[in-house]
mmCIF file with all atom_site columns, C-alpha atoms and ligand atoms in Angstrom:
data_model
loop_
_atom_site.group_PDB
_atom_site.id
_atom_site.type_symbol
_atom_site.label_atom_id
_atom_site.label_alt_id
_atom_site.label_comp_id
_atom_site.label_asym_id
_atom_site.label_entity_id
_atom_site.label_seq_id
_atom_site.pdbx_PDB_ins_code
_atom_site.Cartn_x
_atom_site.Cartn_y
_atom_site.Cartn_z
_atom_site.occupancy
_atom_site.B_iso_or_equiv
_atom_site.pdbx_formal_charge
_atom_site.auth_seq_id
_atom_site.auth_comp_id
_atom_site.auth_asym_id
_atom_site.auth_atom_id
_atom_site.pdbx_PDB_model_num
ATOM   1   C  CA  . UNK A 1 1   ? -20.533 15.682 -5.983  1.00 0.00 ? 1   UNK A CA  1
ATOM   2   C  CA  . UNK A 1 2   ? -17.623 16.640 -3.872  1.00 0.00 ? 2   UNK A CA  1
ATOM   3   C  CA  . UNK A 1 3   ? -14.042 15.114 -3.261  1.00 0.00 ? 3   UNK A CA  1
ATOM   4   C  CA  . UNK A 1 4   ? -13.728 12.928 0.135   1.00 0.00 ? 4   UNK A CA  1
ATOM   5   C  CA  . UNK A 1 5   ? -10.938 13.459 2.451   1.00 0.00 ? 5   UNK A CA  1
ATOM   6   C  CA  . UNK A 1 6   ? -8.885  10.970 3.866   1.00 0.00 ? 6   UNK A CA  1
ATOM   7   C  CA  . UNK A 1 7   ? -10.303 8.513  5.887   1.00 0.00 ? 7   UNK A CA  1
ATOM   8   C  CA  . UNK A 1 8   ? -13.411 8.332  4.417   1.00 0.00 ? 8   UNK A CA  1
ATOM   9   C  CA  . UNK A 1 9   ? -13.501 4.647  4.506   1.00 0.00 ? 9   UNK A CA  1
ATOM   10  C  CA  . UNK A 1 10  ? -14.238 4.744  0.854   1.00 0.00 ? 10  UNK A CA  1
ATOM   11  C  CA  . UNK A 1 11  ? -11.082 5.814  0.070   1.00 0.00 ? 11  UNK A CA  1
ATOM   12  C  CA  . UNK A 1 12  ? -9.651  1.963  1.691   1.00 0.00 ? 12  UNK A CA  1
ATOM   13  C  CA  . UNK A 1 13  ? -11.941 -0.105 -0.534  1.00 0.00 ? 13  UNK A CA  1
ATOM   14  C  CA  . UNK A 1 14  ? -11.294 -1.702 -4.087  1.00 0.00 ? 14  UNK A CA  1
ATOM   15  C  CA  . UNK A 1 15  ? -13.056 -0.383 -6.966  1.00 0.00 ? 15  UNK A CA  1
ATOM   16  C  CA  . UNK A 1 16  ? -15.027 -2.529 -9.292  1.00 0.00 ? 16  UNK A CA  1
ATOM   17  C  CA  . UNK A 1 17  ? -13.926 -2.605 -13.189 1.00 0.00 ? 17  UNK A CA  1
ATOM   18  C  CA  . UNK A 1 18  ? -16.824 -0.468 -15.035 1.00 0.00 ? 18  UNK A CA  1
ATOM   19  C  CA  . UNK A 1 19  ? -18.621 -2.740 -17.727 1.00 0.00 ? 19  UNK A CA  1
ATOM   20  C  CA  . UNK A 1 20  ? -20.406 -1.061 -19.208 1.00 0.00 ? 20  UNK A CA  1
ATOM   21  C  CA  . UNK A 1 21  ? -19.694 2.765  -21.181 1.00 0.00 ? 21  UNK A CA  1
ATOM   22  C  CA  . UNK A 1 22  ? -22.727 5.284  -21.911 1.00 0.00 ? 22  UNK A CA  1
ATOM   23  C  CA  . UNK A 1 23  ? -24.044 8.404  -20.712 1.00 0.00 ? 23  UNK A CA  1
ATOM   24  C  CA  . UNK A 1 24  ? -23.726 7.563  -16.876 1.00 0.00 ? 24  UNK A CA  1
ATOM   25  C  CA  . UNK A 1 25  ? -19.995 7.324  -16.907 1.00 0.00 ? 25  UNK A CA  1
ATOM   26  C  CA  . UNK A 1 26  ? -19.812 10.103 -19.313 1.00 0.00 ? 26  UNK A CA  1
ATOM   27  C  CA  . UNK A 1 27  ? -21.391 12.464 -17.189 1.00 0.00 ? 27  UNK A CA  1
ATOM   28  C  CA  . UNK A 1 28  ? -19.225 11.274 -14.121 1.00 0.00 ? 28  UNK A CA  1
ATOM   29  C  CA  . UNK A 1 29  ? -16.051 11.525 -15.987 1.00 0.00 ? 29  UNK A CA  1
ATOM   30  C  CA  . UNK A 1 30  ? -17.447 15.123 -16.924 1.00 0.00 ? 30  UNK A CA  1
ATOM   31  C  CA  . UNK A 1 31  ? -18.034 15.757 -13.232 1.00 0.00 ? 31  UNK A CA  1
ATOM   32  C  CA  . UNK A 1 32  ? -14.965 14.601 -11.974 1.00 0.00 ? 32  UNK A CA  1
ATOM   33  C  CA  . UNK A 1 33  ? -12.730 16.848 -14.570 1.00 0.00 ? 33  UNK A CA  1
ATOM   34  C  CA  . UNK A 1 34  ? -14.634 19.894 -13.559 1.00 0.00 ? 34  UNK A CA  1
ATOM   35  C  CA  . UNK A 1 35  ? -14.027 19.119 -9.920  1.00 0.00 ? 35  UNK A CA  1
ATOM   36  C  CA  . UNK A 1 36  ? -10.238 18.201 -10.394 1.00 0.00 ? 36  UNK A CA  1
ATOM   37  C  CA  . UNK A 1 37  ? -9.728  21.382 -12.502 1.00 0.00 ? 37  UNK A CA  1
ATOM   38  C  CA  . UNK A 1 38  ? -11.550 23.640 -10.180 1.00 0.00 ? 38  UNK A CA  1
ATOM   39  C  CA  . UNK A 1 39  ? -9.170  21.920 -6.797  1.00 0.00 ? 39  UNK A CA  1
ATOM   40  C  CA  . UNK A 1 40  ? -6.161  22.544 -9.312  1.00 0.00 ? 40  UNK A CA  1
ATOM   41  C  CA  . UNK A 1 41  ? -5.426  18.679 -9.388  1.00 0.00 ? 41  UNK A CA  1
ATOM   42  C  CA  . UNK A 1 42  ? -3.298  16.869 -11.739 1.00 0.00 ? 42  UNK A CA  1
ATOM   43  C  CA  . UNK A 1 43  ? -5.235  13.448 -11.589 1.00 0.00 ? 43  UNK A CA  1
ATOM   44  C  CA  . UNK A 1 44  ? -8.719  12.713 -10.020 1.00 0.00 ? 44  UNK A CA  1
ATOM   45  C  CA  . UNK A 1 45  ? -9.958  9.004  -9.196  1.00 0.00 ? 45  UNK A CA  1
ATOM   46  C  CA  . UNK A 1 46  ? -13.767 7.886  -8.810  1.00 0.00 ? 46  UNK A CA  1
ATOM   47  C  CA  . UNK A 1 47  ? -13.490 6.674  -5.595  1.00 0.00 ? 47  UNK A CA  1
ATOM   48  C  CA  . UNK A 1 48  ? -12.264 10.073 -4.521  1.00 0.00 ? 48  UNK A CA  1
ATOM   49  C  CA  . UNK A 1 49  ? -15.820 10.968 -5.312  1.00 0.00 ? 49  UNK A CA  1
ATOM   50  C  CA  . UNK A 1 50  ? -17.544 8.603  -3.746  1.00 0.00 ? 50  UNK A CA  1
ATOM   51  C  CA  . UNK A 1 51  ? -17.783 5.881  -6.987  1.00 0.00 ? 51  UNK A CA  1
ATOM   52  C  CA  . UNK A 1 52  ? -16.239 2.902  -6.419  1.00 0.00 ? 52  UNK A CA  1
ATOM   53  C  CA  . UNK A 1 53  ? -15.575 1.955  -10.130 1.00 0.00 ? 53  UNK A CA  1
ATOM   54  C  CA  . UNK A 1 54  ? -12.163 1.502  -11.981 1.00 0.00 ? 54  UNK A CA  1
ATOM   55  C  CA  . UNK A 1 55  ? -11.964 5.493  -13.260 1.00 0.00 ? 55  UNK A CA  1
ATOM   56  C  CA  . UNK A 1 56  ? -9.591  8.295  -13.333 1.00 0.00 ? 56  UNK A CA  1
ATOM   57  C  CA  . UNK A 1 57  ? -9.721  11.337 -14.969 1.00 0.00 ? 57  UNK A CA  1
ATOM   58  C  CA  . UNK A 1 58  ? -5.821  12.916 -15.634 1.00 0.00 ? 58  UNK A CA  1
ATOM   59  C  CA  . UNK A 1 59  ? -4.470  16.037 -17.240 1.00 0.00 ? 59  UNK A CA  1
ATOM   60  C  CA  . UNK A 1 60  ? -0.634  16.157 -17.018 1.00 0.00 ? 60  UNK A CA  1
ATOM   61  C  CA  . UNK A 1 61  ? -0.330  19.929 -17.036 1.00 0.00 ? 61  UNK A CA  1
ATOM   62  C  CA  . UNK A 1 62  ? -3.536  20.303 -14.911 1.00 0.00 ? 62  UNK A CA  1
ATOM   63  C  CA  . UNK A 1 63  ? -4.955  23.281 -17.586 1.00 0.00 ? 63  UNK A CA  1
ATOM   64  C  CA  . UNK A 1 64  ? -8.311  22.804 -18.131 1.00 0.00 ? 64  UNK A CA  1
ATOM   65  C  CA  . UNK A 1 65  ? -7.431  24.461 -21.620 1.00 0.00 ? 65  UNK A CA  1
ATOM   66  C  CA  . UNK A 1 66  ? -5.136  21.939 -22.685 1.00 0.00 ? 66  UNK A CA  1
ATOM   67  C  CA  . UNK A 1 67  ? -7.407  19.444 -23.894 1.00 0.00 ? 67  UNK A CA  1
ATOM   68  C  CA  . UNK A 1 68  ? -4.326  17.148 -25.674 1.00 0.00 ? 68  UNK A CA  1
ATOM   69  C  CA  . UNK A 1 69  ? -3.521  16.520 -22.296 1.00 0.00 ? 69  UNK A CA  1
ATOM   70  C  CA  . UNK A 1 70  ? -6.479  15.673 -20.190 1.00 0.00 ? 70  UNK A CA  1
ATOM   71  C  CA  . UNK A 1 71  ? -8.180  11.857 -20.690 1.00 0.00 ? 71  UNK A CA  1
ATOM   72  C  CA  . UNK A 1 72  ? -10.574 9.906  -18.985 1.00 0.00 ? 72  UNK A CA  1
ATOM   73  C  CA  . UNK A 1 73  ? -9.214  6.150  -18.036 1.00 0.00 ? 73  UNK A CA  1
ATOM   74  C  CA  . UNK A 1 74  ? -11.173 2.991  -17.967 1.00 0.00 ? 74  UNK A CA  1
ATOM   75  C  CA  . UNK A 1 75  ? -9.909  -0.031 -16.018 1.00 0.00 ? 75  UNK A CA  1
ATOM   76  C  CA  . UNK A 1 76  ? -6.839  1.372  -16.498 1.00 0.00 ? 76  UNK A CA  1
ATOM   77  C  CA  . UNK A 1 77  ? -3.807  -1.052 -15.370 1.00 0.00 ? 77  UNK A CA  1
ATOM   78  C  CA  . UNK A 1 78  ? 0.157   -0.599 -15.319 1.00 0.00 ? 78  UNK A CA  1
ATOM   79  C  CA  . UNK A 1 79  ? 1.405   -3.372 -17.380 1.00 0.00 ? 79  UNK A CA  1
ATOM   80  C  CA  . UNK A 1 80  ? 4.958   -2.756 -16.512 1.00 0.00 ? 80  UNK A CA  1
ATOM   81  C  CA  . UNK A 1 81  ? 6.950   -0.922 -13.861 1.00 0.00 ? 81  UNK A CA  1
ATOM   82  C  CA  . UNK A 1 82  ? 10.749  0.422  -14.700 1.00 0.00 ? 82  UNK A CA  1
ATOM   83  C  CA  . UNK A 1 83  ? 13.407  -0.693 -12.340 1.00 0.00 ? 83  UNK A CA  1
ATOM   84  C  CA  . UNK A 1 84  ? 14.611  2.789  -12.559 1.00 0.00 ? 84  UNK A CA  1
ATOM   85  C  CA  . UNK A 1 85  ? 13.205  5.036  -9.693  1.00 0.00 ? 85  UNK A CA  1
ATOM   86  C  CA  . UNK A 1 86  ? 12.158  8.816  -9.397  1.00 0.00 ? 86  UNK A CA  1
ATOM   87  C  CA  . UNK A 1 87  ? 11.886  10.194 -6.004  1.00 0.00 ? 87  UNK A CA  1
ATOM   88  C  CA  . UNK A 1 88  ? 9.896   13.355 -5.825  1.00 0.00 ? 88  UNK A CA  1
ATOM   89  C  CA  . UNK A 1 89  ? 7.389   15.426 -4.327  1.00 0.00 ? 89  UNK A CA  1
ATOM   90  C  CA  . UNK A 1 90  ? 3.070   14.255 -4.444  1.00 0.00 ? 90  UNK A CA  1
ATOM   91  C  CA  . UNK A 1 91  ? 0.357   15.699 -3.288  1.00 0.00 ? 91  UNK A CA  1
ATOM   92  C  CA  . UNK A 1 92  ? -3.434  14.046 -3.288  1.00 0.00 ? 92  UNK A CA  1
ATOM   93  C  CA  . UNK A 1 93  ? -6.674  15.970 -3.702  1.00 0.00 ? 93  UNK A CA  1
ATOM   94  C  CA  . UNK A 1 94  ? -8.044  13.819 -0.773  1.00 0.00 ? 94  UNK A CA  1
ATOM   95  C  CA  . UNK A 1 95  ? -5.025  14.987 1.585   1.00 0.00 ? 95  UNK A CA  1
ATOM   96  C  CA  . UNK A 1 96  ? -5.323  19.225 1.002   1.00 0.00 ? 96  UNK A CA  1
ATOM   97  C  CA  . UNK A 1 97  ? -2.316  20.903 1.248   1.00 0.00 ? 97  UNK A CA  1
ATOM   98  C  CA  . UNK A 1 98  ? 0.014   17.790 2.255   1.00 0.00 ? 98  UNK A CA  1
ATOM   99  C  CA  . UNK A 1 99  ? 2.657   17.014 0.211   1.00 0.00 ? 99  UNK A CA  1
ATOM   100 C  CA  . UNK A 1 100 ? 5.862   14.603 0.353   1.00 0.00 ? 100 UNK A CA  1
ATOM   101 C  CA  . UNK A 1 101 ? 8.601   12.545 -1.556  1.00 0.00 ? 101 UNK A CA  1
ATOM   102 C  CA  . UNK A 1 102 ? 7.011   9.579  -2.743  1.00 0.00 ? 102 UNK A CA  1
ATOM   103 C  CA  . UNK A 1 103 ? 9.210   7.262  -4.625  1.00 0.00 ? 103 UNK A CA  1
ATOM   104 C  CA  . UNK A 1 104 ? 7.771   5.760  -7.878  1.00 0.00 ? 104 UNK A CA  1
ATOM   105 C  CA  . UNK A 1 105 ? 8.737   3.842  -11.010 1.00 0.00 ? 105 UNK A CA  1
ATOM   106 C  CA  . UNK A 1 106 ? 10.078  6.417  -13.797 1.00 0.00 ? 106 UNK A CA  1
ATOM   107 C  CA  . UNK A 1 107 ? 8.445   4.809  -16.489 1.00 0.00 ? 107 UNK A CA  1
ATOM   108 C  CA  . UNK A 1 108 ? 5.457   2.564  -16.047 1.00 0.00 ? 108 UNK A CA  1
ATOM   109 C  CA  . UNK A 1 109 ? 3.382   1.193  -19.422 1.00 0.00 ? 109 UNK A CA  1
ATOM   110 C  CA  . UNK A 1 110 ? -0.312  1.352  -18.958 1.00 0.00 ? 110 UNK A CA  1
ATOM   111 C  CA  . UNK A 1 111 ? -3.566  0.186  -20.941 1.00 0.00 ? 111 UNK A CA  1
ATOM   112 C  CA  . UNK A 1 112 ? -6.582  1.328  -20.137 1.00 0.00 ? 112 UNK A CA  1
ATOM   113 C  CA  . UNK A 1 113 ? -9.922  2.416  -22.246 1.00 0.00 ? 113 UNK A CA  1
ATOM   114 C  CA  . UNK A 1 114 ? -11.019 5.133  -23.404 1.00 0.00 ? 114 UNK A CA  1
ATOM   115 C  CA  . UNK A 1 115 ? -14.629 6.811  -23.233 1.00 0.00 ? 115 UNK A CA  1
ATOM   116 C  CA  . UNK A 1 116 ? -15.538 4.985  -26.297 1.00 0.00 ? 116 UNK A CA  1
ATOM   117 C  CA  . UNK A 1 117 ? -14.367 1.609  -25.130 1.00 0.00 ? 117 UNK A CA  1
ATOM   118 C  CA  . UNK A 1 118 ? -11.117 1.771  -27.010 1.00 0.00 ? 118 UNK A CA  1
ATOM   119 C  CA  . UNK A 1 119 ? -8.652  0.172  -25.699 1.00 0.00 ? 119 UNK A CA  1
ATOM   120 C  CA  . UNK A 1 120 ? -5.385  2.552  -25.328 1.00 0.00 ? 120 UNK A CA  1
ATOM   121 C  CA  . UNK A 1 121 ? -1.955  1.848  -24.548 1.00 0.00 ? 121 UNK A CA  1
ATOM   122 C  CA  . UNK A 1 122 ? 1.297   4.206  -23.725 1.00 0.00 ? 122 UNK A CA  1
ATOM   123 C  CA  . UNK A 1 123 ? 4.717   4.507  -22.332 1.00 0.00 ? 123 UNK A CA  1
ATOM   124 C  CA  . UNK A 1 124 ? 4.936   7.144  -19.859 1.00 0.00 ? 124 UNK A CA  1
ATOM   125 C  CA  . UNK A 1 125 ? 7.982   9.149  -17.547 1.00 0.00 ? 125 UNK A CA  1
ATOM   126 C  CA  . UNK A 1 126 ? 8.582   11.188 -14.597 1.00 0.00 ? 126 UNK A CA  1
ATOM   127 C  CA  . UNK A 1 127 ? 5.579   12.971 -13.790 1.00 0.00 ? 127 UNK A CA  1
ATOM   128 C  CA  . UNK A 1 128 ? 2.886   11.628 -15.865 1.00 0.00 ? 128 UNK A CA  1
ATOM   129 C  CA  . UNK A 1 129 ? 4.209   8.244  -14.464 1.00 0.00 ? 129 UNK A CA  1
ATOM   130 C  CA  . UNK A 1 130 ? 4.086   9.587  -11.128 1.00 0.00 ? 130 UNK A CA  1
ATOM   131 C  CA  . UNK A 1 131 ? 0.316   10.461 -11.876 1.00 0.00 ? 131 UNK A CA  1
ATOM   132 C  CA  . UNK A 1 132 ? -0.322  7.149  -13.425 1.00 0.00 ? 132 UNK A CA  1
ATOM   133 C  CA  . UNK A 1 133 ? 1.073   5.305  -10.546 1.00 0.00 ? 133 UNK A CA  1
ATOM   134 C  CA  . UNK A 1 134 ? -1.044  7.394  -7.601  1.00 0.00 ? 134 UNK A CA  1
ATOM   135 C  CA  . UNK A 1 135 ? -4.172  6.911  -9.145  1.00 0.00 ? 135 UNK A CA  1
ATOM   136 C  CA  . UNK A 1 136 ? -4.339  3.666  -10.341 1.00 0.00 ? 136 UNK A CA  1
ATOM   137 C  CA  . UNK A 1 137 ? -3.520  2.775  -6.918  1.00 0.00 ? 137 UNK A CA  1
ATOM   138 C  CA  . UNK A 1 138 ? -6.567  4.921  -5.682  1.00 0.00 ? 138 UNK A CA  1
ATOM   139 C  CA  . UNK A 1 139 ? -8.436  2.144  -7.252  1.00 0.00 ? 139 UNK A CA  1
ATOM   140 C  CA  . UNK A 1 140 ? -6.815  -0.438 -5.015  1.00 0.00 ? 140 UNK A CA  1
ATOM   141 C  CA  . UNK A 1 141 ? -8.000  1.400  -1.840  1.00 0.00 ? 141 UNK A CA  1
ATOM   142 C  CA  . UNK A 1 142 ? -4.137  2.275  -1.826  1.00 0.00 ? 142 UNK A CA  1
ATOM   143 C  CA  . UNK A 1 143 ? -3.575  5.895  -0.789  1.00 0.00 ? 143 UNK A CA  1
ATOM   144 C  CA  . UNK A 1 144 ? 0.196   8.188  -1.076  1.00 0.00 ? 144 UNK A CA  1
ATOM   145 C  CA  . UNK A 1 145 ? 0.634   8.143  2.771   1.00 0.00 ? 145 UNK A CA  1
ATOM   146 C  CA  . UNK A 1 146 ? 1.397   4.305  2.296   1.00 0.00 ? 146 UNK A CA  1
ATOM   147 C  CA  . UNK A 1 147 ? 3.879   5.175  -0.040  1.00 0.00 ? 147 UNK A CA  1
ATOM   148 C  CA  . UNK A 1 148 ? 6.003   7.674  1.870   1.00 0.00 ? 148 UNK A CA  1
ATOM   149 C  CA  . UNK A 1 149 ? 9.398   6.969  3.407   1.00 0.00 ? 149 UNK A CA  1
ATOM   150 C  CA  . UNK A 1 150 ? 9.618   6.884  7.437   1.00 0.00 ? 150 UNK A CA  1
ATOM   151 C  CA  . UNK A 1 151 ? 10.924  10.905 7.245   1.00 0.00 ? 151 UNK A CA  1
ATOM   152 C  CA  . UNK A 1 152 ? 7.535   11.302 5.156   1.00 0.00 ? 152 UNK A CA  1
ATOM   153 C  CA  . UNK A 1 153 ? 5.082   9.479  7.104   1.00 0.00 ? 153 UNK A CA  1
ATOM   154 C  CA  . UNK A 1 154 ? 6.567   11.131 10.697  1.00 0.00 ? 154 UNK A CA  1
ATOM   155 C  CA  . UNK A 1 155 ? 6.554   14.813 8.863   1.00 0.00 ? 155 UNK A CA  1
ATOM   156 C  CA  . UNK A 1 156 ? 2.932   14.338 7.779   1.00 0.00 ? 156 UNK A CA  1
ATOM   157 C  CA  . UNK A 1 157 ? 1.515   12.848 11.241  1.00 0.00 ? 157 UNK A CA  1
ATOM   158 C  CA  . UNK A 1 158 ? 0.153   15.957 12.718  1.00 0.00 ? 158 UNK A CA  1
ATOM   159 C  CA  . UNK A 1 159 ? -1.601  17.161 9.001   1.00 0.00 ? 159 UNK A CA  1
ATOM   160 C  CA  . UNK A 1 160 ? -3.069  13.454 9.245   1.00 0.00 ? 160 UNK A CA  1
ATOM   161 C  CA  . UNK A 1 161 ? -4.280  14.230 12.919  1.00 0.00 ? 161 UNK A CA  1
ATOM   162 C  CA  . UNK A 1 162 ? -5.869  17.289 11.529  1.00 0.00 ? 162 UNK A CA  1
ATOM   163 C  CA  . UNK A 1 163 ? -7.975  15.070 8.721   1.00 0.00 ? 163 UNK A CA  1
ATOM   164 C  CA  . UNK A 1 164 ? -8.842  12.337 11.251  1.00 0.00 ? 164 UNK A CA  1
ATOM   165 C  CA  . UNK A 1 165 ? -9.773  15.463 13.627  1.00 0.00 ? 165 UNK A CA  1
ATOM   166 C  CA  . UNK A 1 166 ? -12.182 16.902 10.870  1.00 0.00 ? 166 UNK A CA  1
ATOM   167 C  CA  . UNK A 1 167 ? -14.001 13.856 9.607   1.00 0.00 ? 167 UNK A CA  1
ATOM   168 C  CA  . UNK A 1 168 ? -14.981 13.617 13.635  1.00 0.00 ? 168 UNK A CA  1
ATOM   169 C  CA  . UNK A 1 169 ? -16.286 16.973 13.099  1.00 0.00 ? 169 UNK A CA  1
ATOM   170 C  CA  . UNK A 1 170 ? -18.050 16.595 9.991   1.00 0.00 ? 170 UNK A CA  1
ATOM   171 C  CA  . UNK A 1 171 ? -19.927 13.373 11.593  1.00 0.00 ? 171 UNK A CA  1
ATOM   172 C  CA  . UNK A 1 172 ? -21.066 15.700 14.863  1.00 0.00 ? 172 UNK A CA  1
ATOM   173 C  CA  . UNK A 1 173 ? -22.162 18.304 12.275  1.00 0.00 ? 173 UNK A CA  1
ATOM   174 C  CA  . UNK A 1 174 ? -24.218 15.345 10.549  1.00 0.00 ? 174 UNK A CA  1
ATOM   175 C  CA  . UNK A 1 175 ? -22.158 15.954 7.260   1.00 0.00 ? 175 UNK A CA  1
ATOM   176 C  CA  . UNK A 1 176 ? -20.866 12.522 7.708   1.00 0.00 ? 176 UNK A CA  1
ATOM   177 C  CA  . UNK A 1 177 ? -22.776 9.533  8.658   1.00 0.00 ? 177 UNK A CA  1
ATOM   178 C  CA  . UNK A 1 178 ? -22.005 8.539  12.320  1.00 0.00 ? 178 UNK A CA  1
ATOM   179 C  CA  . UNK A 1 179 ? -22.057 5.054  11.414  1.00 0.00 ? 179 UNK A CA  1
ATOM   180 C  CA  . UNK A 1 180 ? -19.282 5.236  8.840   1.00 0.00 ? 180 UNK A CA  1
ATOM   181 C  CA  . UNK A 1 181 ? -16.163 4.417  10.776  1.00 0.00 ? 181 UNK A CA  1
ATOM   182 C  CA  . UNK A 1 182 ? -13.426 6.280  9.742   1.00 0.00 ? 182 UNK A CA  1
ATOM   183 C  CA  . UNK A 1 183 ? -10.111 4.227  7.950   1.00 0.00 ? 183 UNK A CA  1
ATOM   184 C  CA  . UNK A 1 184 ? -6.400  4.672  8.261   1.00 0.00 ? 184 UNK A CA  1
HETATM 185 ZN ZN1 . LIG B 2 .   ? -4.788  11.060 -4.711  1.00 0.00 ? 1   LIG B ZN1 1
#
């Protein structure tokens, strides 16, 4: 399992909810926290790896060590958005080494399940909203690029040149399918 880069077209489509828990998604939410610890992410979502299923896996101070702050989200949805902004920098594990002010809610409210099928709820602010708020929208097929303000989007255009210009590559090499057109 490896993380895809932007624009794998699987990145663009919407994840299905997951209906059922077990061993499968246990070993995938396993898989993804090892792979979002090891790429020193804060937040990793399933379709970043290739599953399109309604996942994320999150720790807020990105320490693998820190187990009070890692979980594993299950159709996870924001149930409410504050009206009060934060405007700050992002990065995405599918975008290496870009980064820009996104602006996001401060505080968004989210429910989600846990690996046991409970359902969860919390309030959360600044970053961990920030982290809430990217990755949920993973699931949407909605990436931080769309998010960015005109100065953000022109700053980044050669960095995204350089990902389109390397998925091309990885399809000569074969490490790609050819048939899988590439989306923006
Ligand atoms: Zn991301």
């Amino acid at each position: 399992m490896k993380i895809v880069h932007y624009p794998h077209p699987i990145l663009r489509h919407k994840a299905e909810p997951v209906l059922q828990l077990g061993k499968e998604i246990e070993i995938l939410a396993g898989n993804m926290l090892e792979l979002m610890y090891e790429h020193r992410g804060l937040g990793l979502a399933a379709p970043q790896v290739a599953q399109p299923i309604r996942m994320i896996t999150i720790n807020f101070v990105g320490e693998a060590e820190e187990k009070d702050q890692e979980l594993v989200a299950i159709n996870p949805v924001i149930t409410e958005f504050s009206k009060s902004i934060q405007d700050d920098r992002e990065g995405c594990l599918s975008f290496p080494n870009l980064f820009s002010r996104v602006r996001r809610a401060k505080r968004v409210k989210v429910q989600f399940y846990n690996l046991k099928g409970e359902l969860m709820e919390g309030v959360f602010e600044d970053l961990a909203a920030r982290i809430w708020q990217h990755e949920i929208e993973h699931l949407d097929g909605v990436l931080f690029i769309d998010k960015m303000g005109t100065v953000g989007r022109d700053s980044s255009k050669k960095a995204l040149k350089e990902f389109e210009e390397a998925y091309y590559d990885a399809q000569k090499k074969g490490e790609i399918p050819k048939d899988l057109a590439p989306k923006f």
